Coordinates of C-alpha atoms and ligand atoms in Angstrom, one line a residue:
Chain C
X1 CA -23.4 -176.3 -49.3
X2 CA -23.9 -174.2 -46.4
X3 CA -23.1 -171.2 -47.9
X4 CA -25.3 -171.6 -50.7
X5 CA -28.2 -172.2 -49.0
X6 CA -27.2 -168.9 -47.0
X7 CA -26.7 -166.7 -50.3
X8 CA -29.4 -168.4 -51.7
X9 CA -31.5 -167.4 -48.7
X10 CA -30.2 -163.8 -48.9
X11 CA -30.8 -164.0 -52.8
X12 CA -34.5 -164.7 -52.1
X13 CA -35.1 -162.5 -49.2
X14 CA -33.7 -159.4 -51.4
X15 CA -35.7 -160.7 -54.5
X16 CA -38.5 -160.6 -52.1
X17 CA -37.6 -156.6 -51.0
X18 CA -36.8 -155.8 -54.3
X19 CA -40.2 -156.7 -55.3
X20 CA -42.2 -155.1 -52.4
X21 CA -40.5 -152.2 -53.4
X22 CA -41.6 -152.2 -56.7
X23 CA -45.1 -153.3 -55.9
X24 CA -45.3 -149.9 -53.4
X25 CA -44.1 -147.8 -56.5
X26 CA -46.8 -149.3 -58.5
X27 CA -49.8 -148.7 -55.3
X28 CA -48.6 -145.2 -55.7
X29 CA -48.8 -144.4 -59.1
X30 CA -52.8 -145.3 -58.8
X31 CA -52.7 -142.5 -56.1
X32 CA -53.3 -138.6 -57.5
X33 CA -50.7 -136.0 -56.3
X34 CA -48.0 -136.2 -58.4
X35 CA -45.7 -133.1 -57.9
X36 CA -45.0 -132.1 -60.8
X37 CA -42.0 -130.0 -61.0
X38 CA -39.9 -132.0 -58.7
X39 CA -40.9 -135.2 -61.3
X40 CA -39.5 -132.1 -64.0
X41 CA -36.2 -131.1 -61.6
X42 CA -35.3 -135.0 -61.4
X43 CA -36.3 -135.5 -65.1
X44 CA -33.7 -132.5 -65.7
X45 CA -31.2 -133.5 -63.4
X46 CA -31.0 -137.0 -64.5
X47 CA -31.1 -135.7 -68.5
X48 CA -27.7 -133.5 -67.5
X49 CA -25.9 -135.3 -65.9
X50 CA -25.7 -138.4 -68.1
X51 CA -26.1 -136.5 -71.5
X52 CA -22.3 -135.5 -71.9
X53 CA -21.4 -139.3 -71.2
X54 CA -23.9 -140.9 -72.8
X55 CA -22.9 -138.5 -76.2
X56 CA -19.4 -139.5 -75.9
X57 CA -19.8 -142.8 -75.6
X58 CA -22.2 -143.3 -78.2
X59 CA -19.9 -141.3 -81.0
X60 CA -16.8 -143.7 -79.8
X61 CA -19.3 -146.5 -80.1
X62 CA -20.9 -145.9 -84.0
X63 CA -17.2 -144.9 -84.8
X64 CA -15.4 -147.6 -83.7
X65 CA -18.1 -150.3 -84.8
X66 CA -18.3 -149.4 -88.8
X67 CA -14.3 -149.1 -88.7
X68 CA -14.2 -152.7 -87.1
X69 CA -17.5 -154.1 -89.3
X70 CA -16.0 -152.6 -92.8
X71 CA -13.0 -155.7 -93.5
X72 CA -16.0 -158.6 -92.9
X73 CA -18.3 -156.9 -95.2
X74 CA -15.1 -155.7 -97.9
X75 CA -14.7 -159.5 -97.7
X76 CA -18.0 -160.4 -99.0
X77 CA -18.3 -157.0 -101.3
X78 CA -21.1 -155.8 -99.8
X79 CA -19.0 -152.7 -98.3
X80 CA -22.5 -150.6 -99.6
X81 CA -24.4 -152.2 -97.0
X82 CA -22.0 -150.7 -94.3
X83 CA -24.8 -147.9 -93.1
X84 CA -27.3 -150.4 -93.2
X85 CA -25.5 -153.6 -91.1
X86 CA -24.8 -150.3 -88.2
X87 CA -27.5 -148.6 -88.1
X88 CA -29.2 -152.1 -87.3
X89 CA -26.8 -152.7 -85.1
X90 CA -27.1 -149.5 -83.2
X91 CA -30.7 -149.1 -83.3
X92 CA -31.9 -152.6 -82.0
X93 CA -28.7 -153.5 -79.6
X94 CA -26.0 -151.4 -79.2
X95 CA -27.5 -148.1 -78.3
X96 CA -30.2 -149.0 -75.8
X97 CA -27.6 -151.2 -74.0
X98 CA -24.4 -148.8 -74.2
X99 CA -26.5 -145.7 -72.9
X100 CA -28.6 -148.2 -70.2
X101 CA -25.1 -149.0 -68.9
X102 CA -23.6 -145.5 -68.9
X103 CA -26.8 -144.4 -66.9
X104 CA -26.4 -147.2 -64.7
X105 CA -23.1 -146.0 -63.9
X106 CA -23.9 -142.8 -63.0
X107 CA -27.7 -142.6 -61.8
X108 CA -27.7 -145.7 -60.3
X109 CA -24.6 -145.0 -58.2
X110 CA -25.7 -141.4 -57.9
X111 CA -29.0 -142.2 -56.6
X112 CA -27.7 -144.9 -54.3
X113 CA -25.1 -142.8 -52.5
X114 CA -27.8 -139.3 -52.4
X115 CA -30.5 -141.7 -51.0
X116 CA -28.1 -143.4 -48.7
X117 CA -26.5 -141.1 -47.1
X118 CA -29.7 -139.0 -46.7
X119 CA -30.7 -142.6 -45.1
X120 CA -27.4 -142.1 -42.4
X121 CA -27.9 -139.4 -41.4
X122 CA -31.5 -139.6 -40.2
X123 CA -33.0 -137.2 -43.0
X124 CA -35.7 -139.9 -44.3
X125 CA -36.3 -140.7 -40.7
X126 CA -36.9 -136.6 -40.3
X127 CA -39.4 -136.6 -43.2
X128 CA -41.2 -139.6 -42.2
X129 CA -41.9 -138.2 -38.8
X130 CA -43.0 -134.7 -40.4
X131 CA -45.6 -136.5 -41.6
X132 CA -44.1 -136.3 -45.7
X133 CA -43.8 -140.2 -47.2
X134 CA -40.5 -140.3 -48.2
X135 CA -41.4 -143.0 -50.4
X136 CA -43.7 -140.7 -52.3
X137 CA -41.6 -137.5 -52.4
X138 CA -37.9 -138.9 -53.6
X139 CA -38.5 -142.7 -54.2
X140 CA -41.2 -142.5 -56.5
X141 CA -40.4 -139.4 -58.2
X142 CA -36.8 -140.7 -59.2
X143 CA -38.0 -144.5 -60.2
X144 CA -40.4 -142.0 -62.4
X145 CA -38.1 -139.6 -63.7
X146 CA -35.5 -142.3 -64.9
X147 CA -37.9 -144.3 -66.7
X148 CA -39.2 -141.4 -68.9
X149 CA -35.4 -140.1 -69.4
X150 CA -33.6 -143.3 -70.0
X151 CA -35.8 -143.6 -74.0
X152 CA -35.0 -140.1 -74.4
X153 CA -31.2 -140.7 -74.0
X154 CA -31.5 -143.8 -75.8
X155 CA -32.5 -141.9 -78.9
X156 CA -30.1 -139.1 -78.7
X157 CA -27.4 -141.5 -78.0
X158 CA -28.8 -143.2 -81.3
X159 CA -28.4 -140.0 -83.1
X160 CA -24.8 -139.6 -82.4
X161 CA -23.8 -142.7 -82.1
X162 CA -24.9 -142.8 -86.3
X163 CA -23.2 -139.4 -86.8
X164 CA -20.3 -141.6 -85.5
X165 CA -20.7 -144.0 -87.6
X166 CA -21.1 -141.4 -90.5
X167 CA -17.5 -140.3 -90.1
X168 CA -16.3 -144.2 -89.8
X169 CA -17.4 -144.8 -92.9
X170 CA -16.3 -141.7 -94.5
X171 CA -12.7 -142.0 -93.4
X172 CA -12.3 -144.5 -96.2
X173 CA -15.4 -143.5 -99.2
X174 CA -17.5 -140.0 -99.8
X175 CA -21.2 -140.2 -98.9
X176 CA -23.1 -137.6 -98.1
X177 CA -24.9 -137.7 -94.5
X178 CA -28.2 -137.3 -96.5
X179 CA -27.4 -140.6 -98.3
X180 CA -26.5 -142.4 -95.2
X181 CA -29.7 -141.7 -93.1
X182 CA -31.7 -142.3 -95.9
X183 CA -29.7 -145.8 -96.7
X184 CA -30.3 -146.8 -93.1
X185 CA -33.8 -145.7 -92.7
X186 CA -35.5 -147.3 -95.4
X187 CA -34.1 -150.5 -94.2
X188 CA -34.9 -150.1 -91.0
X189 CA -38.9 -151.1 -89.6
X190 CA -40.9 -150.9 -87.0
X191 CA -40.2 -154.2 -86.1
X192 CA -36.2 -152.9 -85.1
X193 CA -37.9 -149.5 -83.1
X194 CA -40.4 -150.2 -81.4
X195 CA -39.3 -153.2 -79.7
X196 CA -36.0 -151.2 -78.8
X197 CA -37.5 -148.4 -77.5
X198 CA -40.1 -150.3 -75.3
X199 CA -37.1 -152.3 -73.9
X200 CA -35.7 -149.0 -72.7
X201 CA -38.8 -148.1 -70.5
X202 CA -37.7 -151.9 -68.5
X203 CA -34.1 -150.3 -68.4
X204 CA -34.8 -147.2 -67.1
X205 CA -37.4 -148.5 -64.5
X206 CA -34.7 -151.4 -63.1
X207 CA -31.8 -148.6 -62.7
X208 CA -34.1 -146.5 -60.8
X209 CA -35.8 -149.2 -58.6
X210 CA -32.2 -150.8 -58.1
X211 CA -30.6 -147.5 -57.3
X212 CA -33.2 -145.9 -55.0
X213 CA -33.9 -149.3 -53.2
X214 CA -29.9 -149.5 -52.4
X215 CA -29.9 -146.2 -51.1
X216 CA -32.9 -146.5 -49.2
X217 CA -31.9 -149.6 -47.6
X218 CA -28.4 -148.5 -47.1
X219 CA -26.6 -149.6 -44.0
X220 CA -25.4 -147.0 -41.4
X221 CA -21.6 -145.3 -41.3
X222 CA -19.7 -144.0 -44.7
X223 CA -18.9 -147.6 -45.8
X224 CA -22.8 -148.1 -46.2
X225 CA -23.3 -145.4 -48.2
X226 CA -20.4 -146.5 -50.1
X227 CA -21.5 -150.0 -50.6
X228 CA -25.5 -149.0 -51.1
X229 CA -24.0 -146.8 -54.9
X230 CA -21.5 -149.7 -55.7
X231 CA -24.3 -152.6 -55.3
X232 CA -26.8 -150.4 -57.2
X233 CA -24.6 -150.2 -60.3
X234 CA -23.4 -153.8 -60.4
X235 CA -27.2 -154.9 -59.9
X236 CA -28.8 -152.8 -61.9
X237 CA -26.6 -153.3 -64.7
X238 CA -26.8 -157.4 -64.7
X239 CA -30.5 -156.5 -64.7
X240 CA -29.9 -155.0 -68.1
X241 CA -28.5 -157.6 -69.4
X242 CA -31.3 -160.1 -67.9
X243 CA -33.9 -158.1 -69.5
X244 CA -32.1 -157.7 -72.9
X245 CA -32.2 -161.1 -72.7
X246 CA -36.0 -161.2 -72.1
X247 CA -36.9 -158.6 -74.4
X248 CA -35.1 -160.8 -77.6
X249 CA -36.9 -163.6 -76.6
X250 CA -40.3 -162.2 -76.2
X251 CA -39.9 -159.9 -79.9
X252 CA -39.1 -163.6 -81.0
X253 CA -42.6 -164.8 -79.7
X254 CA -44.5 -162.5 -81.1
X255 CA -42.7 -162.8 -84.4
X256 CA -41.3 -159.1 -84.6
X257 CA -38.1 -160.4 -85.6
Chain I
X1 CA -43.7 -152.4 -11.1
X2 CA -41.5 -153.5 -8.4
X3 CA -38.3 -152.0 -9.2
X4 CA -40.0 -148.7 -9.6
X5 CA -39.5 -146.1 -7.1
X6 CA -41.7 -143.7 -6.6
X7 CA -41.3 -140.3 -5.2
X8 CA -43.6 -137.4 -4.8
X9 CA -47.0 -137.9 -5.6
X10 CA -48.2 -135.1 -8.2
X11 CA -52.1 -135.5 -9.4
X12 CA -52.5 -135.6 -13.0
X13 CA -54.7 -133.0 -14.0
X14 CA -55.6 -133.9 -17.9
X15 CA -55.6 -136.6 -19.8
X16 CA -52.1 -137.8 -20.8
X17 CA -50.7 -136.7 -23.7
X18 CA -48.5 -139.8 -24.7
X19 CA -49.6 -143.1 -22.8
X20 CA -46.9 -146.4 -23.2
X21 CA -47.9 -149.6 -21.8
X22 CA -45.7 -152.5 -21.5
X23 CA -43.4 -151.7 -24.4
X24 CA -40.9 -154.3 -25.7
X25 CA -38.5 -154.5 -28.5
X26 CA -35.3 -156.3 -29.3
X27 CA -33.1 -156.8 -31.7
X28 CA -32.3 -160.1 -32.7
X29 CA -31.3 -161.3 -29.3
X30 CA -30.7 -158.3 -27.7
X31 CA -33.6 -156.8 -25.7
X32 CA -33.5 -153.2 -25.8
X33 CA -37.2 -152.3 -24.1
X34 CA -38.8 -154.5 -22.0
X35 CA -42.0 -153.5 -19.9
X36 CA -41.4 -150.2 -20.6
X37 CA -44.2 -147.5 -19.2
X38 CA -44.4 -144.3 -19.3
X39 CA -46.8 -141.0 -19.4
X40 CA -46.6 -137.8 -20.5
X41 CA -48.4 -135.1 -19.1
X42 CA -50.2 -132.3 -20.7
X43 CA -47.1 -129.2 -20.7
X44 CA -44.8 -131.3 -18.8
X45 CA -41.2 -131.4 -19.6
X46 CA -40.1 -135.2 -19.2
X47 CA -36.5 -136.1 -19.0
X48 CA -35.2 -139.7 -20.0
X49 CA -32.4 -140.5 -18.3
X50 CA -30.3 -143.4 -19.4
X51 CA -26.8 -144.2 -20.1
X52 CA -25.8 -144.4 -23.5
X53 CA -27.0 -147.5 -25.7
X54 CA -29.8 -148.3 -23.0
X55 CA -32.2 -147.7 -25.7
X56 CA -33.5 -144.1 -25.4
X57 CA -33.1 -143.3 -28.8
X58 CA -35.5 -146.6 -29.4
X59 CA -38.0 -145.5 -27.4
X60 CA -38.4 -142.1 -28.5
X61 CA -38.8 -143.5 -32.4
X62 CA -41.0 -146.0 -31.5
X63 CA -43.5 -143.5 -30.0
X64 CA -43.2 -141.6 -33.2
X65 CA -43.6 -144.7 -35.4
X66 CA -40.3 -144.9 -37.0
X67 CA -39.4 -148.0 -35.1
X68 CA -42.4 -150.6 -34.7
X69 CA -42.0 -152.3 -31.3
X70 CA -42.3 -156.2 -30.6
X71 CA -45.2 -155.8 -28.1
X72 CA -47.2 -153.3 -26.0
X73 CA -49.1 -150.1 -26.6
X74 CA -48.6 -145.9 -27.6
X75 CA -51.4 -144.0 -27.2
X76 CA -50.2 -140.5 -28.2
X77 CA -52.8 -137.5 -28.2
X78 CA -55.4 -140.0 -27.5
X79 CA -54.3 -142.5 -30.9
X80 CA -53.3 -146.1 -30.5
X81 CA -50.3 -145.0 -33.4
X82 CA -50.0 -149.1 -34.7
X83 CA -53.7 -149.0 -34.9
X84 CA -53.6 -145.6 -37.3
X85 CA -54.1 -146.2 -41.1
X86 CA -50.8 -144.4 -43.2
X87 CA -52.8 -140.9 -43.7
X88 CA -54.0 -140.8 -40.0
X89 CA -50.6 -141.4 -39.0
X90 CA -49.2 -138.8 -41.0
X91 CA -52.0 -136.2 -40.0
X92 CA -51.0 -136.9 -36.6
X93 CA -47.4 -136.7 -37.0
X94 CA -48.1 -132.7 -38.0
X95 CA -49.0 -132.6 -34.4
X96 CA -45.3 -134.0 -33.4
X97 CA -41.8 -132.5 -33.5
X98 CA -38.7 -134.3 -33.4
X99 CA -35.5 -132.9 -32.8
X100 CA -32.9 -135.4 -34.0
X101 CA -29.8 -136.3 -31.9
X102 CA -27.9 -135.6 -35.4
X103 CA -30.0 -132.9 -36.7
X104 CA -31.1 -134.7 -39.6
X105 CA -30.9 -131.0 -42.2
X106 CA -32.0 -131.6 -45.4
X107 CA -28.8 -131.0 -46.7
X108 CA -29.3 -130.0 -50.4
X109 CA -31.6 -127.2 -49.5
X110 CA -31.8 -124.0 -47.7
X111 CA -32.7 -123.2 -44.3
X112 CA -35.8 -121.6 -45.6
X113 CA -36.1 -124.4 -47.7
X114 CA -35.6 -126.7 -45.0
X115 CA -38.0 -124.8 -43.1
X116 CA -40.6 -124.9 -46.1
X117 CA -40.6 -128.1 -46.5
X118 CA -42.8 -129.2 -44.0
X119 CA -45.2 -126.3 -44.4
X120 CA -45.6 -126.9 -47.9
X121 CA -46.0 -130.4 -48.1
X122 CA -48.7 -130.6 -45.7
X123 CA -50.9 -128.1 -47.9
X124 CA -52.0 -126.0 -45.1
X125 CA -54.5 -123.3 -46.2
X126 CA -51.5 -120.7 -46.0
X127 CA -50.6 -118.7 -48.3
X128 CA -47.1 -117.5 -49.6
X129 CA -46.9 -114.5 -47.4
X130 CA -48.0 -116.8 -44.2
X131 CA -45.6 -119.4 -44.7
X132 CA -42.5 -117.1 -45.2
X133 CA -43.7 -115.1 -42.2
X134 CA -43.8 -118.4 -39.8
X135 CA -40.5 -119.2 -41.1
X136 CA -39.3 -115.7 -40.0
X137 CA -41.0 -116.0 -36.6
X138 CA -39.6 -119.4 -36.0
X139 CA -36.1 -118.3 -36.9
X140 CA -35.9 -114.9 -34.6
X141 CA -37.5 -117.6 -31.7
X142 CA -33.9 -119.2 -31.9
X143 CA -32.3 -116.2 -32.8
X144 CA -31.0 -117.2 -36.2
X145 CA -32.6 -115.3 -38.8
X146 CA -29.8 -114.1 -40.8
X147 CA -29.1 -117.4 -41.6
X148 CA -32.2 -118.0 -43.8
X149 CA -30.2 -118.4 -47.0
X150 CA -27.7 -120.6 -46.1
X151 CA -27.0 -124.4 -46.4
X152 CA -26.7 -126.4 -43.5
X153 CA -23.1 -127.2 -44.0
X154 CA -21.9 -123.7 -43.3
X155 CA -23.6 -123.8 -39.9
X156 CA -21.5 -124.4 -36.5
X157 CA -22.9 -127.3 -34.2
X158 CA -24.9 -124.8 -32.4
X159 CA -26.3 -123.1 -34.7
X160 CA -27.5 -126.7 -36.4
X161 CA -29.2 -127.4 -33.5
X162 CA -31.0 -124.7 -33.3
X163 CA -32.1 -124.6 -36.7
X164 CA -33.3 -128.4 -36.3
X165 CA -35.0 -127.0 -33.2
X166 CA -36.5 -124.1 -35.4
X167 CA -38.4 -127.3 -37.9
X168 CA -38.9 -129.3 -35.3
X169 CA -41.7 -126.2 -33.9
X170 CA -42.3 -125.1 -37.6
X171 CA -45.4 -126.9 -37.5
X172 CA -46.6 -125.9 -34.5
X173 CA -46.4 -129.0 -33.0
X174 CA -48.0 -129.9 -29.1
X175 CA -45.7 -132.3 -28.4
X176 CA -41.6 -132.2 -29.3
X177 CA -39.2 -135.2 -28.7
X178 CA -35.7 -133.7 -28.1
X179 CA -33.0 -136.6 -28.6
X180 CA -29.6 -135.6 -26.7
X181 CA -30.2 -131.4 -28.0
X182 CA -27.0 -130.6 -26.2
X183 CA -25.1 -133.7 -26.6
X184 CA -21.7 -132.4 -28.6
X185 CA -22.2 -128.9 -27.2
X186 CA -20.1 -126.5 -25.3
X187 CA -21.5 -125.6 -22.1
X188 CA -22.6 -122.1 -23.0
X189 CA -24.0 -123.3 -26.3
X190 CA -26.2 -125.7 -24.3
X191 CA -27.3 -123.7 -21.7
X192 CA -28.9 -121.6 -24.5
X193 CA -30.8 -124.5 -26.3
X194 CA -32.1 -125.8 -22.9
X195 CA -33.4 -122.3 -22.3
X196 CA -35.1 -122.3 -25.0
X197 CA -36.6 -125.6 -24.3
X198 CA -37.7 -124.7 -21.9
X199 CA -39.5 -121.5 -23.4
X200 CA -41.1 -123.6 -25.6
X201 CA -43.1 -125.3 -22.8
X202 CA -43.9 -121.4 -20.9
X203 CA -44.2 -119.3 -24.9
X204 CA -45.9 -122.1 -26.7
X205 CA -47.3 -124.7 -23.9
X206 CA -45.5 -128.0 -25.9
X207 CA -45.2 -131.0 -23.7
X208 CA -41.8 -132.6 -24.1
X209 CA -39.4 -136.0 -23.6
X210 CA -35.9 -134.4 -23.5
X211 CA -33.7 -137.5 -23.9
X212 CA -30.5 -136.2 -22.2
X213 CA -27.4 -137.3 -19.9
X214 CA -26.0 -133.4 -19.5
X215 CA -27.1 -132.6 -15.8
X216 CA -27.1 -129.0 -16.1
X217 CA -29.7 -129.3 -19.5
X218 CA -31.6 -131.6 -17.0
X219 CA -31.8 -129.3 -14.5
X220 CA -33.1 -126.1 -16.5
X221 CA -35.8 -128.3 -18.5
X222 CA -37.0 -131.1 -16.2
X223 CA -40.6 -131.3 -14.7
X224 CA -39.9 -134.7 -14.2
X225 CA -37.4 -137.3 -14.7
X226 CA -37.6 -141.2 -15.7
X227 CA -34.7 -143.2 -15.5
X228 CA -34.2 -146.0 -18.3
X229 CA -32.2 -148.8 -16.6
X230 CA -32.0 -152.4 -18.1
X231 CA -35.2 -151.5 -20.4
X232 CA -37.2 -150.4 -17.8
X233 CA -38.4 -147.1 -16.1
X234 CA -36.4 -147.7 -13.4
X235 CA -37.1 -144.3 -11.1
X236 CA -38.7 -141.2 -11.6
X237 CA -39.2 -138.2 -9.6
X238 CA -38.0 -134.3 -9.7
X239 CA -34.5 -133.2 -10.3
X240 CA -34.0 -132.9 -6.0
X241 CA -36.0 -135.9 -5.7
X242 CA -33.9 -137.9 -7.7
X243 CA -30.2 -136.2 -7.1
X244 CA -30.5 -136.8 -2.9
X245 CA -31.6 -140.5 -3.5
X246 CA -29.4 -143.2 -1.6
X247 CA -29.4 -145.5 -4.7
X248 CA -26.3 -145.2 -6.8
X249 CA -27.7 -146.6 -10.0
X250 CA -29.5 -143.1 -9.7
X251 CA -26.6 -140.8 -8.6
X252 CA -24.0 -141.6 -10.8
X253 CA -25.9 -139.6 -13.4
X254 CA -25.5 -136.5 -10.9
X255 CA -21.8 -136.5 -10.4
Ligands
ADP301 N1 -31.8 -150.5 -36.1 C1 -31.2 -151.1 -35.2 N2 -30.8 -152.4 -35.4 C2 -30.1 -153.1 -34.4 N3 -29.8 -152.6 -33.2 C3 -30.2 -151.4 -32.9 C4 -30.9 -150.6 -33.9 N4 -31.1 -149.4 -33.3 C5 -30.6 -149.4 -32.1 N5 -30.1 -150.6 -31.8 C6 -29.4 -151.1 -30.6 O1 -30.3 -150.7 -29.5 C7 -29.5 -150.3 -28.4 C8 -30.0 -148.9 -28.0 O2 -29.8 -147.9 -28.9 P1 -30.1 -146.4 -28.7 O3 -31.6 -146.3 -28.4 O4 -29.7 -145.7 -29.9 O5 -29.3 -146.0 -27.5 P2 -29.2 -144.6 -26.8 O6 -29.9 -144.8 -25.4 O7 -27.8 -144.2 -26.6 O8 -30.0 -143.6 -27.6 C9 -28.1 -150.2 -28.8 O9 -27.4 -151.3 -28.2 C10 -28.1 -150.4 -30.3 O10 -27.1 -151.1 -30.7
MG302 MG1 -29.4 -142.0 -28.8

């Protein structure tokens, strides 16, 4: 019992930071002076480095999916519908979670072990006493940067995570590719995009805050800056799931379903 | 003040540059600072003497506002710096220089970059041609100009200190907080960076609190010295004053 109340203390207390955090990103975004080509380098640096992985993944993921979906639907003899049933599945679900969790994996970590150790070894401390926020100048820029990347991944990761499934279902009939995207995207609405793609923006914002506010928090010596990427990734990828979670239930509410 | 010794009796001339009244801080139960005064003088070279983990490091990032104190007051340049709205505080911190005990590089950029940095941040009205010719100057003041494309990894010890040393007066700051510049240094190496301490004081008239325990950095730089014992300013005095005291809490630092 005593521990509980202790982790449930901590749990609050971190809540609470977590929060504050966010709530300092969002005072600064009312403030002008945006730079605008360090928001572009981080925009770019994020893009890169998650592209190749995101790419792979997705392919693996459309491939593997209409190869494991095409007995249940040969049973019923609705095999036709094949596209259809993935590109569903990949548009609403599988895509915005798979790439959220391969970015969370690598920005979240990468941004929790940059900021961290730049934490150790005094250079935030250096900046702040120059007289630069360092809350404005890497915190803000990077919460920034992967919210507007993580949509853009989303839909590339989309697009080849299809072209996947294209080949999965061509292994055992002929269609051409035109035929596919066309069978998926007349039976797909706004009510399965837009609700995706907003979702994203959550993702995107919660593996930034997570991983800049575990990094910037991160305790002194190695094993800190260690701890501050490995926390970031496991927390910003439960958040994921958490906000999946609300995001189903709110397109529910408003009937988009 | 009771435990404070006193010795010589200099007049102060102008108003005090940094003014600390009463300072305390702890951390959880352990008191690091506790009625702690101090006062800097306008071009005065002040040495804080204390052994390691008496809290020297604490007091020099408190003045600057990295570490907010548990009680008591910092006047620096005439500014109560808890008092100071997030904009003033910056503004003033232009007017500061800190020279970390671990350098603190920026170590994904340059050392131009690193020395841009502040300049450009700041939006000074300088212009491209001003900015790389302060970087130049402050670079041939510590003698390291051929370095100006490099990263800080490829530097040696000394030559990081420096370059720390070179941002730390890229802003043309009036006051500079050195913490432990020599600590980790060979003895010629830090004979060089206290000299040019102390030309920082006779080129560019900085006032300075040189954290230090290396005797012979003590003795090029020092004005004055205050010893840090137990949280409080325990004795201060000249370099003489202080090395032919009877008190051996003072002279073991001199051996
Ligand atoms: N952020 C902190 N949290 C907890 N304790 C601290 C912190 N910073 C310093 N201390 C403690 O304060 C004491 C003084 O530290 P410091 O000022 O770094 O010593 P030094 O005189 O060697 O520079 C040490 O005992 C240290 O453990
Ligand atoms: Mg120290």
């Amino acid at each position: 019992m005593r521990l509980f109340n202790s982790n449930r203390q901590q749990f609050l207390k971190e809540t609470g930071s977590i929060s504050r955090f966010a709530g300092k990103f969002f005072s600064l975004s009312l403030k002008p002076g945006l730079d605008f080509n360090e928001l572009l380098l981080q925009c770019y640096t994020i893009g890169y480095k998650s592209l190749p992985l995101v790419g792979l993944t997705g392919f693996i993921m459309g491939l593997v999916l209409t190869m494991q979906l095409r007995p249940s639907l040969l049973l019923y003899g609705v095999e036709s519908q094949l596209p259809v049933m993935v590109g569903v599945a990949v548009v609403r679900e599988i895509g915005p979670v798979i790439t959220a969790l391969i970015f969370a994996g690598k920005i979240a970590s990468s941004m929790g072990a940059e900021l961290g150790s730049m934490k150790v070894t005094e250079q935030i401390d250096a900046m702040e006493v120059s007289g630069i926020n360092p809350f404005r100048y890497l915190i803000y820029i990077r919460i920034l940067a992967a919210t507007l990347m993580l949509p853009v991944l989303t839909i590339l990761g989309d697009v080849i995570s299809l072209l996947g499934a294209y080949i999965g279902v061509n292994i055992n009939s002929v269609t051409s590719l035109n035929l596919f995207f066309t069978q998926i995207f007349r039976n797909l609405s706004m009510g399965d995009v837009i609700p995706a793609m907003i979702k994203t923006f959550f993702f995107g914002f919660a593996i930034g805050l997570i991983g800049c506010y575990k990094g910037f928090n991160s305790n002194k010596g190695t094993q800190g800056v260690g701890s501050a990427a490995n926390s970031a990734v496991v927390l910003s990828s439960v958040l994921i799931f958490v906000i999946d979670l609300l995001a189903v239930q709110i397109t529910d509410l408003l009937g988009l379903n | 003040m009771e435990a404070q010794k006193q010795f010589g009796n200099r007049k102060v001339t102008a108003d005090p540059v940094i003014q600390i009244h009463h300072l305390f801080k702890k951390f959880g139960d352990h008191i690091v600072l506790s009625d702690f005064d101090l006062k800097l003088k306008k071009e005065e070279n002040l040495v804080v003497l204390g052994k390691s983990g008496s809290g020297k490091s604490v007091l020099v990032k408190c003045i600057v506002g990295l570490i907010k104190p548990d009680r008591g007051k910092i006047q620096v340049l005439g500014e109560d710096i808890f008092r100071l709205e997030e904009d003033e505080l910056n503004k003033l911190r232009t007017k500061l220089g800190f020279l970390f005990q671990s350098n603190a590089l920026y170590d994904s950029m340059t050392i131009r970059e690193n020395l841009r940095f502040p300049l450009l941040k700041h939006r000074f009205p300088m212009s491209e041609a001003e900015i790389e010719a302060r970087i130049i100057e402050v670079l041939e003041h510590v003698g390291l100009k051929h370095t100006i494309d490099m990263m800080p990894a490829e530097l040696s010890g000394g030559m990081a200190k420096r370059i720390a040393l070179a941002r730390a007066m890229v802003l043309r700051p009036e006051v500079i907080f050195y913490d432990e510049p020599t600590s980790g240094l060979d003895p010629v190496t830090s004979r060089e960076i206290a000299t040019l301490i102390l030309e920082m004081k006779e080129k560019y008239h900085i006032s300075a609190i040189i954290i230090s325990h290396d005797m012979a950095c003590v003795k090029i730089t020092a004005d004055r010295i205050v010893l840090l014992l137990e949280g409080r300013c325990y004795a201060q005095g000249t370099y003489e004053e202080l090395k032919h005291s009877k008190d051996r809490n003072i002279t073991q630092f001199f051996n």
